[in-house]
mmCIF file of C-alpha atoms and ligand atoms in Angstrom:
data_model
loop_
_atom_site.group_PDB
_atom_site.id
_atom_site.type_symbol
_atom_site.label_atom_id
_atom_site.label_comp_id
_atom_site.label_asym_id
_atom_site.label_seq_id
_atom_site.Cartn_x
_atom_site.Cartn_y
_atom_site.Cartn_z
ATOM 1 C CA UNK R 1 -34.960 9.846 -30.451
ATOM 2 C CA UNK R 2 -31.933 11.959 -29.531
ATOM 3 C CA UNK R 3 -28.412 10.495 -29.418
ATOM 4 C CA UNK R 4 -28.256 10.977 -25.666
ATOM 5 C CA UNK R 5 -31.177 8.539 -25.218
ATOM 6 C CA UNK R 6 -29.412 5.844 -27.218
ATOM 7 C CA UNK R 7 -26.314 6.006 -25.129
ATOM 8 C CA UNK R 8 -25.900 2.933 -22.903
ATOM 9 C CA UNK R 9 -25.339 3.076 -19.160
ATOM 10 C CA UNK R 10 -21.840 1.792 -19.773
ATOM 11 C CA UNK R 11 -21.079 4.571 -22.303
ATOM 12 C CA UNK R 12 -22.496 7.201 -19.978
ATOM 13 C CA UNK R 13 -20.317 5.844 -17.183
ATOM 14 C CA UNK R 14 -17.208 6.015 -19.378
ATOM 15 C CA UNK R 15 -18.157 9.536 -20.450
ATOM 16 C CA UNK R 16 -18.204 10.604 -16.789
ATOM 17 C CA UNK R 17 -14.795 9.028 -16.270
ATOM 18 C CA UNK R 18 -13.406 10.728 -19.381
ATOM 19 C CA UNK R 19 -14.711 14.054 -18.070
ATOM 20 C CA UNK R 20 -13.074 13.433 -14.680
ATOM 21 C CA UNK R 21 -16.393 13.265 -12.835
ATOM 22 C CA UNK R 22 -15.908 11.100 -9.759
ATOM 23 C CA UNK R 23 -18.061 8.039 -9.228
ATOM 24 C CA UNK R 24 -19.866 7.832 -5.879
ATOM 25 C CA UNK R 25 -21.206 4.696 -4.123
ATOM 26 C CA UNK R 26 -24.836 5.111 -5.242
ATOM 27 C CA UNK R 27 -23.960 5.835 -8.886
ATOM 28 C CA UNK R 28 -24.412 3.139 -11.508
ATOM 29 C CA UNK R 29 -21.142 1.375 -12.282
ATOM 30 C CA UNK R 30 -20.176 -1.672 -14.353
ATOM 31 C CA UNK R 31 -19.742 -4.841 -12.312
ATOM 32 C CA UNK R 32 -16.129 -5.109 -13.509
ATOM 33 C CA UNK R 33 -15.351 -1.633 -12.146
ATOM 34 C CA UNK R 34 -16.837 -2.531 -8.761
ATOM 35 C CA UNK R 35 -14.921 -5.834 -8.644
ATOM 36 C CA UNK R 36 -11.634 -4.248 -9.691
ATOM 37 C CA UNK R 37 -11.955 -1.622 -7.002
ATOM 38 C CA UNK R 38 -12.852 -4.146 -4.303
ATOM 39 C CA UNK R 39 -9.850 -6.248 -5.370
ATOM 40 C CA UNK R 40 -7.392 -3.349 -5.343
ATOM 41 C CA UNK R 41 -8.723 -1.546 -2.262
ATOM 42 C CA UNK R 42 -8.909 -4.729 -0.180
ATOM 43 C CA UNK R 43 -5.390 -5.808 -1.223
ATOM 44 C CA UNK R 44 -4.263 -2.337 -0.266
ATOM 45 C CA UNK R 45 -6.044 -2.544 3.124
ATOM 46 C CA UNK R 46 -4.501 -5.961 3.801
ATOM 47 C CA UNK R 47 -1.061 -4.532 2.937
ATOM 48 C CA UNK R 48 -1.478 -1.791 5.524
ATOM 49 C CA UNK R 49 -2.509 -4.308 8.181
ATOM 50 C CA UNK R 50 0.224 -6.870 7.421
ATOM 51 C CA UNK R 51 2.644 -3.946 6.972
ATOM 52 C CA UNK R 52 2.352 -3.292 10.709
ATOM 53 C CA UNK R 53 4.089 -6.600 11.496
ATOM 54 C CA UNK R 54 7.673 -6.145 10.231
ATOM 55 C CA UNK R 55 7.873 -2.755 11.958
ATOM 56 C CA UNK R 56 5.966 -3.787 15.076
ATOM 57 C CA UNK R 57 8.826 -6.238 15.559
ATOM 58 C CA UNK R 58 11.085 -3.267 16.482
ATOM 59 C CA UNK R 59 8.829 -1.208 18.759
ATOM 60 C CA UNK R 60 10.204 -2.823 21.926
ATOM 61 C CA UNK R 61 13.788 -2.548 20.635
ATOM 62 C CA UNK R 62 13.844 1.007 19.239
ATOM 63 C CA UNK R 63 17.151 2.656 20.221
ATOM 64 C CA UNK R 64 15.618 5.630 22.108
ATOM 65 C CA UNK R 65 12.313 6.838 23.546
ATOM 66 C CA UNK R 66 11.988 9.338 20.653
ATOM 67 C CA UNK R 67 12.440 6.577 18.080
ATOM 68 C CA UNK R 68 9.991 4.327 19.933
ATOM 69 C CA UNK R 69 7.316 7.058 19.959
ATOM 70 C CA UNK R 70 7.839 7.755 16.253
ATOM 71 C CA UNK R 71 7.615 4.088 15.321
ATOM 72 C CA UNK R 72 4.547 3.494 17.511
ATOM 73 C CA UNK R 73 2.783 6.425 15.843
ATOM 74 C CA UNK R 74 3.701 5.109 12.375
ATOM 75 C CA UNK R 75 2.398 1.617 13.084
ATOM 76 C CA UNK R 76 -0.827 3.108 14.505
ATOM 77 C CA UNK R 77 -1.216 5.221 11.350
ATOM 78 C CA UNK R 78 -0.994 2.037 9.273
ATOM 79 C CA UNK R 79 -3.797 0.446 11.293
ATOM 80 C CA UNK R 80 -5.839 3.585 10.576
ATOM 81 C CA UNK R 81 -5.084 3.353 6.839
ATOM 82 C CA UNK R 82 -6.274 -0.247 6.837
ATOM 83 C CA UNK R 83 -9.533 0.832 8.500
ATOM 84 C CA UNK R 84 -10.260 3.674 6.046
ATOM 85 C CA UNK R 85 -9.551 1.316 3.174
ATOM 86 C CA UNK R 86 -11.808 -1.471 4.456
ATOM 87 C CA UNK R 87 -14.420 1.279 4.887
ATOM 88 C CA UNK R 88 -13.928 2.357 1.250
ATOM 89 C CA UNK R 89 -14.350 -1.278 0.116
ATOM 90 C CA UNK R 90 -17.591 -1.505 2.121
ATOM 91 C CA UNK R 91 -19.042 1.427 0.154
ATOM 92 C CA UNK R 92 -18.855 -0.914 -2.873
ATOM 93 C CA UNK R 93 -20.887 -3.592 -1.114
ATOM 94 C CA UNK R 94 -17.961 -5.691 0.132
ATOM 95 C CA UNK R 95 -18.320 -7.417 3.484
ATOM 96 C CA UNK R 96 -15.408 -6.528 5.756
ATOM 97 C CA UNK R 97 -15.477 -9.797 7.709
ATOM 98 C CA UNK R 98 -15.238 -11.861 4.497
ATOM 99 C CA UNK R 99 -12.370 -9.718 3.200
ATOM 100 C CA UNK R 100 -10.514 -10.302 6.453
ATOM 101 C CA UNK R 101 -11.278 -14.041 6.315
ATOM 102 C CA UNK R 102 -9.756 -14.134 2.820
ATOM 103 C CA UNK R 103 -6.593 -12.497 4.136
ATOM 104 C CA UNK R 104 -6.349 -14.921 7.048
ATOM 105 C CA UNK R 105 -6.943 -18.018 4.922
ATOM 106 C CA UNK R 106 -4.202 -16.991 2.474
ATOM 107 C CA UNK R 107 -6.691 -16.488 -0.384
ATOM 108 C CA UNK R 108 -6.228 -12.718 -0.647
ATOM 109 C CA UNK R 109 -3.086 -10.954 -1.823
ATOM 110 C CA UNK R 110 -1.205 -8.224 0.010
ATOM 111 C CA UNK R 111 1.978 -6.404 -0.967
ATOM 112 C CA UNK R 112 4.957 -8.708 -1.499
ATOM 113 C CA UNK R 113 7.234 -6.301 0.383
ATOM 114 C CA UNK R 114 5.909 -7.261 3.799
ATOM 115 C CA UNK R 115 7.133 -10.841 3.474
ATOM 116 C CA UNK R 116 10.758 -9.860 4.099
ATOM 117 C CA UNK R 117 12.267 -9.859 7.604
ATOM 118 C CA UNK R 118 13.391 -6.794 9.592
ATOM 119 C CA UNK R 119 16.768 -7.970 10.850
ATOM 120 C CA UNK R 120 18.267 -4.755 12.232
ATOM 121 C CA UNK R 121 17.147 -1.267 13.321
ATOM 122 C CA UNK R 122 18.406 0.063 9.969
ATOM 123 C CA UNK R 123 15.609 -1.925 8.300
ATOM 124 C CA UNK R 124 13.117 0.420 9.980
ATOM 125 C CA UNK R 125 14.922 3.356 8.341
ATOM 126 C CA UNK R 126 15.034 1.586 4.967
ATOM 127 C CA UNK R 127 11.327 0.705 5.124
ATOM 128 C CA UNK R 128 10.376 4.309 5.864
ATOM 129 C CA UNK R 129 12.682 5.695 3.182
ATOM 130 C CA UNK R 130 12.089 3.145 0.420
ATOM 131 C CA UNK R 131 8.839 1.305 1.136
ATOM 132 C CA UNK R 132 6.899 4.401 2.178
ATOM 133 C CA UNK R 133 8.642 6.293 -0.640
ATOM 134 C CA UNK R 134 7.402 3.706 -3.151
ATOM 135 C CA UNK R 135 3.962 3.734 -1.541
ATOM 136 C CA UNK R 136 3.726 7.535 -1.939
ATOM 137 C CA UNK R 137 4.820 7.332 -5.566
ATOM 138 C CA UNK R 138 2.097 4.777 -6.216
ATOM 139 C CA UNK R 139 -0.580 6.344 -4.013
ATOM 140 C CA UNK R 140 -0.428 10.085 -4.759
ATOM 141 C CA UNK R 141 -2.013 9.435 -8.196
ATOM 142 C CA UNK R 142 -4.738 7.430 -6.416
ATOM 143 C CA UNK R 143 -5.844 10.704 -4.734
ATOM 144 C CA UNK R 144 -7.315 11.582 -8.126
ATOM 145 C CA UNK R 145 -8.654 8.125 -8.882
ATOM 146 C CA UNK R 146 -12.151 7.978 -10.356
ATOM 147 C CA UNK R 147 -13.842 6.429 -7.303
ATOM 148 C CA UNK R 148 -14.625 9.174 -4.770
ATOM 149 C CA UNK R 149 -14.353 7.293 -1.431
ATOM 150 C CA UNK R 150 -11.005 5.692 -2.420
ATOM 151 C CA UNK R 151 -9.605 8.994 -3.699
ATOM 152 C CA UNK R 152 -10.626 10.826 -0.516
ATOM 153 C CA UNK R 153 -9.201 8.109 1.767
ATOM 154 C CA UNK R 154 -5.910 8.344 -0.121
ATOM 155 C CA UNK R 155 -5.508 12.080 0.570
ATOM 156 C CA UNK R 156 -5.113 11.482 4.286
ATOM 157 C CA UNK R 157 -3.132 8.269 3.787
ATOM 158 C CA UNK R 158 -0.615 10.066 1.558
ATOM 159 C CA UNK R 159 -0.131 12.920 4.037
ATOM 160 C CA UNK R 160 0.715 10.384 6.729
ATOM 161 C CA UNK R 161 2.902 8.261 4.406
ATOM 162 C CA UNK R 162 4.880 11.354 3.553
ATOM 163 C CA UNK R 163 5.657 11.889 7.252
ATOM 164 C CA UNK R 164 6.668 8.207 7.501
ATOM 165 C CA UNK R 165 9.010 8.557 4.539
ATOM 166 C CA UNK R 166 10.781 11.526 6.118
ATOM 167 C CA UNK R 167 11.038 9.698 9.419
ATOM 168 C CA UNK R 168 12.677 6.740 7.645
ATOM 169 C CA UNK R 169 15.094 8.949 5.744
ATOM 170 C CA UNK R 170 16.050 10.679 8.995
ATOM 171 C CA UNK R 171 16.819 7.292 10.610
ATOM 172 C CA UNK R 172 19.008 6.412 7.616
ATOM 173 C CA UNK R 173 20.721 9.811 7.790
ATOM 174 C CA UNK R 174 21.516 9.369 11.508
ATOM 175 C CA UNK R 175 23.019 5.929 10.804
ATOM 176 C CA UNK R 176 24.988 7.138 7.780
ATOM 177 C CA UNK R 177 26.441 10.037 9.794
ATOM 178 C CA UNK R 178 27.224 7.724 12.719
ATOM 179 C CA UNK R 179 30.012 5.183 13.302
ATOM 180 C CA UNK R 180 31.370 3.015 10.435
ATOM 181 C CA UNK R 181 29.392 0.097 11.906
ATOM 182 C CA UNK R 182 26.158 2.118 11.809
ATOM 183 C CA UNK R 183 26.793 3.148 8.211
ATOM 184 C CA UNK R 184 27.395 -0.503 7.366
ATOM 185 C CA UNK R 185 23.981 -1.379 8.861
ATOM 186 C CA UNK R 186 22.365 1.273 6.638
ATOM 187 C CA UNK R 187 24.139 -0.094 3.542
ATOM 188 C CA UNK R 188 23.139 -3.657 4.403
ATOM 189 C CA UNK R 189 19.490 -2.587 4.803
ATOM 190 C CA UNK R 190 19.568 -0.801 1.420
ATOM 191 C CA UNK R 191 21.084 -3.931 -0.153
ATOM 192 C CA UNK R 192 18.230 -6.074 1.145
ATOM 193 C CA UNK R 193 15.281 -3.669 0.596
ATOM 194 C CA UNK R 194 16.137 -2.114 -2.774
ATOM 195 C CA UNK R 195 14.975 -4.855 -5.133
ATOM 196 C CA UNK R 196 11.856 -5.842 -3.144
ATOM 197 C CA UNK R 197 10.907 -2.118 -3.156
ATOM 198 C CA UNK R 198 11.070 -2.046 -6.966
ATOM 199 C CA UNK R 199 8.832 -5.139 -7.006
ATOM 200 C CA UNK R 200 6.135 -3.286 -5.035
ATOM 201 C CA UNK R 201 5.026 -1.556 -8.256
ATOM 202 C CA UNK R 202 3.895 -4.891 -9.671
ATOM 203 C CA UNK R 203 4.840 -6.779 -12.845
ATOM 204 C CA UNK R 204 6.225 -5.089 -15.949
ATOM 205 C CA UNK R 205 3.585 -3.334 -18.044
ATOM 206 C CA UNK R 206 3.650 -6.128 -20.628
ATOM 207 C CA UNK R 207 2.740 -8.656 -17.880
ATOM 208 C CA UNK R 208 0.268 -6.502 -15.936
ATOM 209 C CA UNK R 209 -3.125 -8.024 -16.673
ATOM 210 C CA UNK R 210 -5.239 -5.315 -15.029
ATOM 211 C CA UNK R 211 -3.404 -2.125 -16.004
ATOM 212 C CA UNK R 212 -5.019 -1.326 -19.353
ATOM 213 C CA UNK R 213 -8.611 -1.537 -18.067
ATOM 214 C CA UNK R 214 -7.777 0.129 -14.747
ATOM 215 C CA UNK R 215 -6.195 3.039 -16.612
ATOM 216 C CA UNK R 216 -9.190 3.360 -18.924
ATOM 217 C CA UNK R 217 -11.394 3.585 -15.813
ATOM 218 C CA UNK R 218 -8.896 6.028 -14.227
ATOM 219 C CA UNK R 219 -8.472 3.828 -11.185
ATOM 220 C CA UNK R 220 -4.780 3.717 -12.045
ATOM 221 C CA UNK R 221 -3.417 6.942 -13.534
ATOM 222 C CA UNK R 222 0.082 5.672 -14.415
ATOM 223 C CA UNK R 223 1.430 2.262 -15.350
ATOM 224 C CA UNK R 224 3.521 0.058 -13.055
ATOM 225 C CA UNK R 225 6.713 0.722 -15.041
ATOM 226 C CA UNK R 226 6.157 4.497 -15.187
ATOM 227 C CA UNK R 227 5.835 4.692 -11.409
ATOM 228 C CA UNK R 228 8.788 2.343 -10.846
ATOM 229 C CA UNK R 229 10.952 4.554 -13.079
ATOM 230 C CA UNK R 230 9.952 7.691 -11.141
ATOM 231 C CA UNK R 231 10.839 5.908 -7.915
ATOM 232 C CA UNK R 232 14.301 4.975 -9.194
ATOM 233 C CA UNK R 233 14.916 8.550 -10.402
ATOM 234 C CA UNK R 234 13.826 9.939 -7.030
ATOM 235 C CA UNK R 235 15.868 7.475 -4.945
ATOM 236 C CA UNK R 236 19.249 7.764 -6.706
ATOM 237 C CA UNK R 237 20.006 11.333 -5.501
ATOM 238 C CA UNK R 238 18.697 10.456 -2.029
ATOM 239 C CA UNK R 239 21.139 7.516 -1.780
ATOM 240 C CA UNK R 240 23.922 9.915 -2.833
ATOM 241 C CA UNK R 241 23.010 12.304 -0.008
ATOM 242 C CA UNK R 242 23.156 9.371 2.410
ATOM 243 C CA UNK R 243 26.508 8.269 0.947
ATOM 244 C CA UNK R 244 25.419 4.653 0.378
ATOM 245 C CA UNK R 245 25.308 2.624 -2.820
ATOM 246 C CA UNK R 246 22.238 1.221 -4.552
ATOM 247 C CA UNK R 247 23.002 -2.482 -5.156
ATOM 248 C CA UNK R 248 22.638 -2.416 -8.934
ATOM 249 C CA UNK R 249 25.727 -2.537 -11.157
ATOM 250 C CA UNK R 250 23.601 -1.598 -14.202
ATOM 251 C CA UNK R 251 22.176 1.566 -12.662
ATOM 252 C CA UNK R 252 23.262 4.587 -14.694
ATOM 253 C CA UNK R 253 21.979 7.922 -15.975
ATOM 254 C CA UNK R 254 20.752 7.780 -19.557
ATOM 255 C CA UNK R 255 21.388 11.130 -21.238
ATOM 256 C CA UNK R 256 18.950 10.328 -24.056
ATOM 257 C CA UNK R 257 15.905 9.376 -21.988
ATOM 258 C CA UNK R 258 16.897 11.672 -19.091
ATOM 259 C CA UNK R 259 16.146 8.786 -16.758
ATOM 260 C CA UNK R 260 18.165 6.162 -14.960
ATOM 261 C CA UNK R 261 18.545 2.787 -16.622
ATOM 262 C CA UNK R 262 18.433 0.015 -14.049
ATOM 263 C CA UNK R 263 19.131 -3.710 -13.890
ATOM 264 C CA UNK R 264 16.807 -6.661 -14.365
ATOM 265 C CA UNK R 265 14.293 -7.392 -11.635
ATOM 266 C CA UNK R 266 14.162 -11.010 -10.471
ATOM 267 C CA UNK R 267 10.524 -11.730 -11.387
ATOM 268 C CA UNK R 268 10.858 -15.333 -10.303
ATOM 269 C CA UNK R 269 11.523 -14.118 -6.763
ATOM 270 C CA UNK R 270 8.556 -11.707 -7.013
ATOM 271 C CA UNK R 271 6.033 -14.356 -8.082
ATOM 272 C CA UNK R 272 7.393 -16.790 -5.554
ATOM 273 C CA UNK R 273 6.716 -14.270 -2.771
ATOM 274 C CA UNK R 274 3.285 -13.345 -4.194
ATOM 275 C CA UNK R 275 2.348 -17.037 -4.263
ATOM 276 C CA UNK R 276 3.051 -17.379 -0.547
ATOM 277 C CA UNK R 277 6.598 -18.736 -0.541
ATOM 278 C CA UNK R 278 8.591 -15.677 0.522
ATOM 279 C CA UNK R 279 10.821 -15.640 3.604
ATOM 280 C CA UNK R 280 8.026 -14.555 6.009
ATOM 281 C CA UNK R 281 4.644 -15.283 4.339
ATOM 282 C CA UNK R 282 3.723 -18.142 6.647
ATOM 283 C CA UNK R 283 4.886 -16.283 9.747
ATOM 284 C CA UNK R 284 2.883 -13.165 8.771
ATOM 285 C CA UNK R 285 -0.357 -15.111 8.316
ATOM 286 C CA UNK R 286 0.191 -17.056 11.524
ATOM 287 C CA UNK R 287 0.723 -13.823 13.490
ATOM 288 C CA UNK R 288 -2.353 -12.168 11.921
ATOM 289 C CA UNK R 289 -4.539 -15.195 12.670
ATOM 290 C CA UNK R 290 -3.335 -15.348 16.267
ATOM 291 C CA UNK R 291 -3.983 -11.603 16.775
ATOM 292 C CA UNK R 292 -7.460 -11.991 15.267
ATOM 293 C CA UNK R 293 -8.315 -14.950 17.513
ATOM 294 C CA UNK R 294 -7.006 -13.175 20.596
ATOM 295 C CA UNK R 295 -8.992 -10.052 19.697
ATOM 296 C CA UNK R 296 -12.321 -11.940 19.526
ATOM 297 C CA UNK R 297 -13.391 -10.823 23.025
ATOM 298 C CA UNK R 298 -12.648 -7.170 22.142
ATOM 299 C CA UNK R 299 -14.813 -7.365 19.015
ATOM 300 C CA UNK R 300 -17.586 -9.044 21.023
ATOM 301 C CA UNK R 301 -17.385 -6.451 23.805
ATOM 302 C CA UNK R 302 -17.422 -3.567 21.294
ATOM 303 C CA UNK R 303 -20.442 -5.062 19.510
ATOM 304 C CA UNK R 304 -22.301 -5.577 22.817
ATOM 305 C CA UNK R 305 -21.506 -1.982 23.859
ATOM 306 C CA UNK R 306 -22.688 -0.604 20.496
ATOM 307 C CA UNK R 307 -25.925 -2.612 20.779
ATOM 308 C CA UNK R 308 -26.527 -1.309 24.349
ATOM 309 C CA UNK R 309 -26.002 2.264 23.174
ATOM 310 C CA UNK R 310 -28.322 1.726 20.224
ATOM 311 C CA UNK R 311 -31.054 0.415 22.571
ATOM 312 C CA UNK R 312 -30.518 3.268 25.051
ATOM 313 C CA UNK R 313 -30.764 5.878 22.283
ATOM 314 C CA UNK R 314 -33.885 4.197 20.893
ATOM 315 C CA UNK R 315 -35.512 4.251 24.365
ATOM 316 C CA UNK R 316 -34.551 7.906 24.854
ATOM 317 C CA UNK R 317 -36.056 8.806 21.484
ATOM 318 C CA UNK R 318 -39.316 7.035 22.486
ATOM 319 C CA UNK R 319 -39.642 8.900 25.789
ATOM 320 C CA UNK R 320 -38.574 12.324 24.394
HETATM 321 N N1 BYC V 401 2.556 -7.697 -4.236
HETATM 322 O O1 BYC V 401 -2.162 -6.564 -13.227
HETATM 323 P P1 BYC V 401 -1.345 -6.108 -12.067
HETATM 324 C C1 BYC V 401 1.430 -0.097 1.749
HETATM 325 C C2 BYC V 401 -0.634 -8.723 -8.115
HETATM 326 S S1 BYC V 401 2.088 -0.080 0.198
HETATM 327 C C3 BYC V 401 1.568 -8.626 -4.323
HETATM 328 O O2 BYC V 401 -0.281 -5.113 -12.343
HETATM 329 P P2 BYC V 401 -2.858 -4.130 -10.567
HETATM 330 C C4 BYC V 401 2.236 0.328 2.898
HETATM 331 C C5 BYC V 401 -1.912 -7.962 -8.439
HETATM 332 O O3 BYC V 401 -2.671 -7.736 -7.285
HETATM 333 C C6 BYC V 401 1.593 -1.511 -0.645
HETATM 334 N N2 BYC V 401 0.790 -8.776 -5.404
HETATM 335 O O4 BYC V 401 -2.343 -5.610 -10.919
HETATM 336 C C7 BYC V 401 3.379 1.064 2.760
HETATM 337 C C8 BYC V 401 -2.539 -8.894 -9.432
HETATM 338 O O5 BYC V 401 -3.101 -10.009 -8.761
HETATM 339 P P3 BYC V 401 -4.705 -10.384 -8.815
HETATM 340 C C9 BYC V 401 0.134 -1.583 -1.044
HETATM 341 C C10 BYC V 401 0.994 -7.924 -6.430
HETATM 342 O O6 BYC V 401 -3.821 -4.259 -9.446
HETATM 343 C C11 BYC V 401 4.135 1.403 3.865
HETATM 344 C C12 BYC V 401 -1.357 -9.435 -10.194
HETATM 345 O O7 BYC V 401 -0.229 -9.287 -9.334
HETATM 346 N N3 BYC V 401 -0.252 -0.584 -1.976
HETATM 347 O O8 BYC V 401 0.334 -0.496 1.879
HETATM 348 O O9 BYC V 401 -3.322 -3.416 -11.791
HETATM 349 C C13 BYC V 401 3.770 0.984 5.103
HETATM 350 C C14 BYC V 401 -1.127 -8.742 -11.513
HETATM 351 O O10 BYC V 401 -0.698 -7.373 -11.319
HETATM 352 C C15 BYC V 401 1.974 -6.923 -6.394
HETATM 353 C C16 BYC V 401 -1.288 -0.757 -2.801
HETATM 354 O O11 BYC V 401 -1.918 -1.791 -2.794
HETATM 355 C C17 BYC V 401 2.769 -6.823 -5.243
HETATM 356 N N4 BYC V 401 3.752 -5.938 -5.123
HETATM 357 O O12 BYC V 401 -1.545 -3.361 -10.062
HETATM 358 C C18 BYC V 401 2.624 0.254 5.262
HETATM 359 C C19 BYC V 401 -1.609 0.376 -3.707
HETATM 360 N N5 BYC V 401 1.935 -6.254 -7.567
HETATM 361 O O13 BYC V 401 -5.415 -9.301 -8.050
HETATM 362 C C20 BYC V 401 1.854 -0.082 4.168
HETATM 363 C C21 BYC V 401 -2.807 0.141 -4.554
HETATM 364 C C22 BYC V 401 0.975 -6.824 -8.308
HETATM 365 O O14 BYC V 401 -5.095 -10.410 -10.247
HETATM 366 N N6 BYC V 401 -2.610 -0.934 -5.507
HETATM 367 N N7 BYC V 401 0.409 -7.821 -7.638
HETATM 368 O O15 BYC V 401 -4.828 -11.700 -8.120
HETATM 369 C C23 BYC V 401 -2.105 -0.739 -6.749
HETATM 370 O O16 BYC V 401 -1.727 0.362 -7.131
HETATM 371 C C24 BYC V 401 -2.100 -1.922 -7.691
HETATM 372 O O17 BYC V 401 -2.967 -2.910 -7.202
HETATM 373 C C25 BYC V 401 -0.672 -2.547 -7.934
HETATM 374 C C26 BYC V 401 -0.854 -3.735 -8.906
HETATM 375 C C27 BYC V 401 0.244 -1.513 -8.564
HETATM 376 C C28 BYC V 401 -0.071 -3.049 -6.642
#
C-alpha cells in the first residue's frame, strides 16, 4: 500500500491547508474546523449588525446633508456585511435563525467595542478612524483565510471598510482643523475610543485560547498581539497628523524593536464588557430585539412573496 493511501482524512486536510489550497463547503473538514469557523464568522456577523447601532444613533443628527448621506451609506454597508457573513456561516451548515436567536438571547458574543456609547459627533469620526481601522487590520488577513466563502466575503467587506476608515479620518480632520471646541471634541473622542479599540483584537496571545489552532488551520494568519501592534504603529503617525494626543503616557517609539511600546490594557474592563456588563450591552440587545420583533411582518411578507414567485415559476415551467 502506498503512503498516500495510509494518510488520514485529517492529515490530507492539513496538507491542503499547508499548501494554501482553499477549503470549499462540500470538501471534507474536521468538525473542530467547521465549529471554529461558525463561531468566528457568526460573532463577526453579529458585530456588523450590532455595530450599526452606535452609529445609527447619529444619522438624524449628522451636521450636514453630506455627512448624513455618508453615514447612512456606511451603516447600510454594515448591514450588508452582516448578511454576507451569515451567508458564509450557512455554507458550513449553520442555521441563520438560530444564530440570530443566540445573539438576541445574549448567548452569542459580538465585538466588545460596540458596547460603548456615541456621545458626540466626533465619536462617529473616531469610530471610522479607529474602529474601522482596527477592523481592516484584523480583516485584511482574513481575505486569505483557508475557508473560501469567508475569504471571498472579506474581500468586499475590506474594500468597504477602507472607505469607512477614510471617511472617519476625514471627519476627525475637519474637527481638528476647526474651532478649539471642535478640536476638543475630537480629542475627547480619541480619549474614550483608544483603549476599547485596542481591546478589539482580543486577549493577549498568552490568554487567547483559540489562536494556536486557528493559526494552524490558517483561519487566523496573525496573532492578536501582532495585529494590535501593527494597529498602534499605524495610528501613532495618524494622530500626529490630526494634532491630537493618544491617551497613553507609556506610548513611545522603541528603537530596538522598531515598534511603539504601549501601556497596559485594562483586561478587567475588557472581560467585563465581553460578559455583558459594559456601558451599553443591555441597551444594544434590547434595541436589536425590538427591531427584530417589529420586523416580523416584513420577514413574513418577504417569505410569502418568495413562495408565490416559486409557485408561479413552477406553474410556468409546467406549461412551457
Ligand atoms: N469582543 O481565543 P480568542 C466589525 C472572545 S469589527 C468580544 O483570542 P479568537 C465592525 C472570543 O470570541 C469587529 N469577544 O478568540 C467594524 C473568544 O470567545 P469564545 C468584529 C471577544 O476567535 C466597524 C474569547 O474571547 N470582527 O465587525 O481566536 C464597523 C477568547 O479569544 C473579543 C471580527 O469578528 C472582542 N473584542 O480571536 C462595523 C473579526 N476578542 O468564542 C463592524 C473576526 C476576543 O471562545 N474575528 N473575544 O466564546 C476574529 O478575528 C477573532 O474572532 C478575534 C478573537 C480576533 C476577535
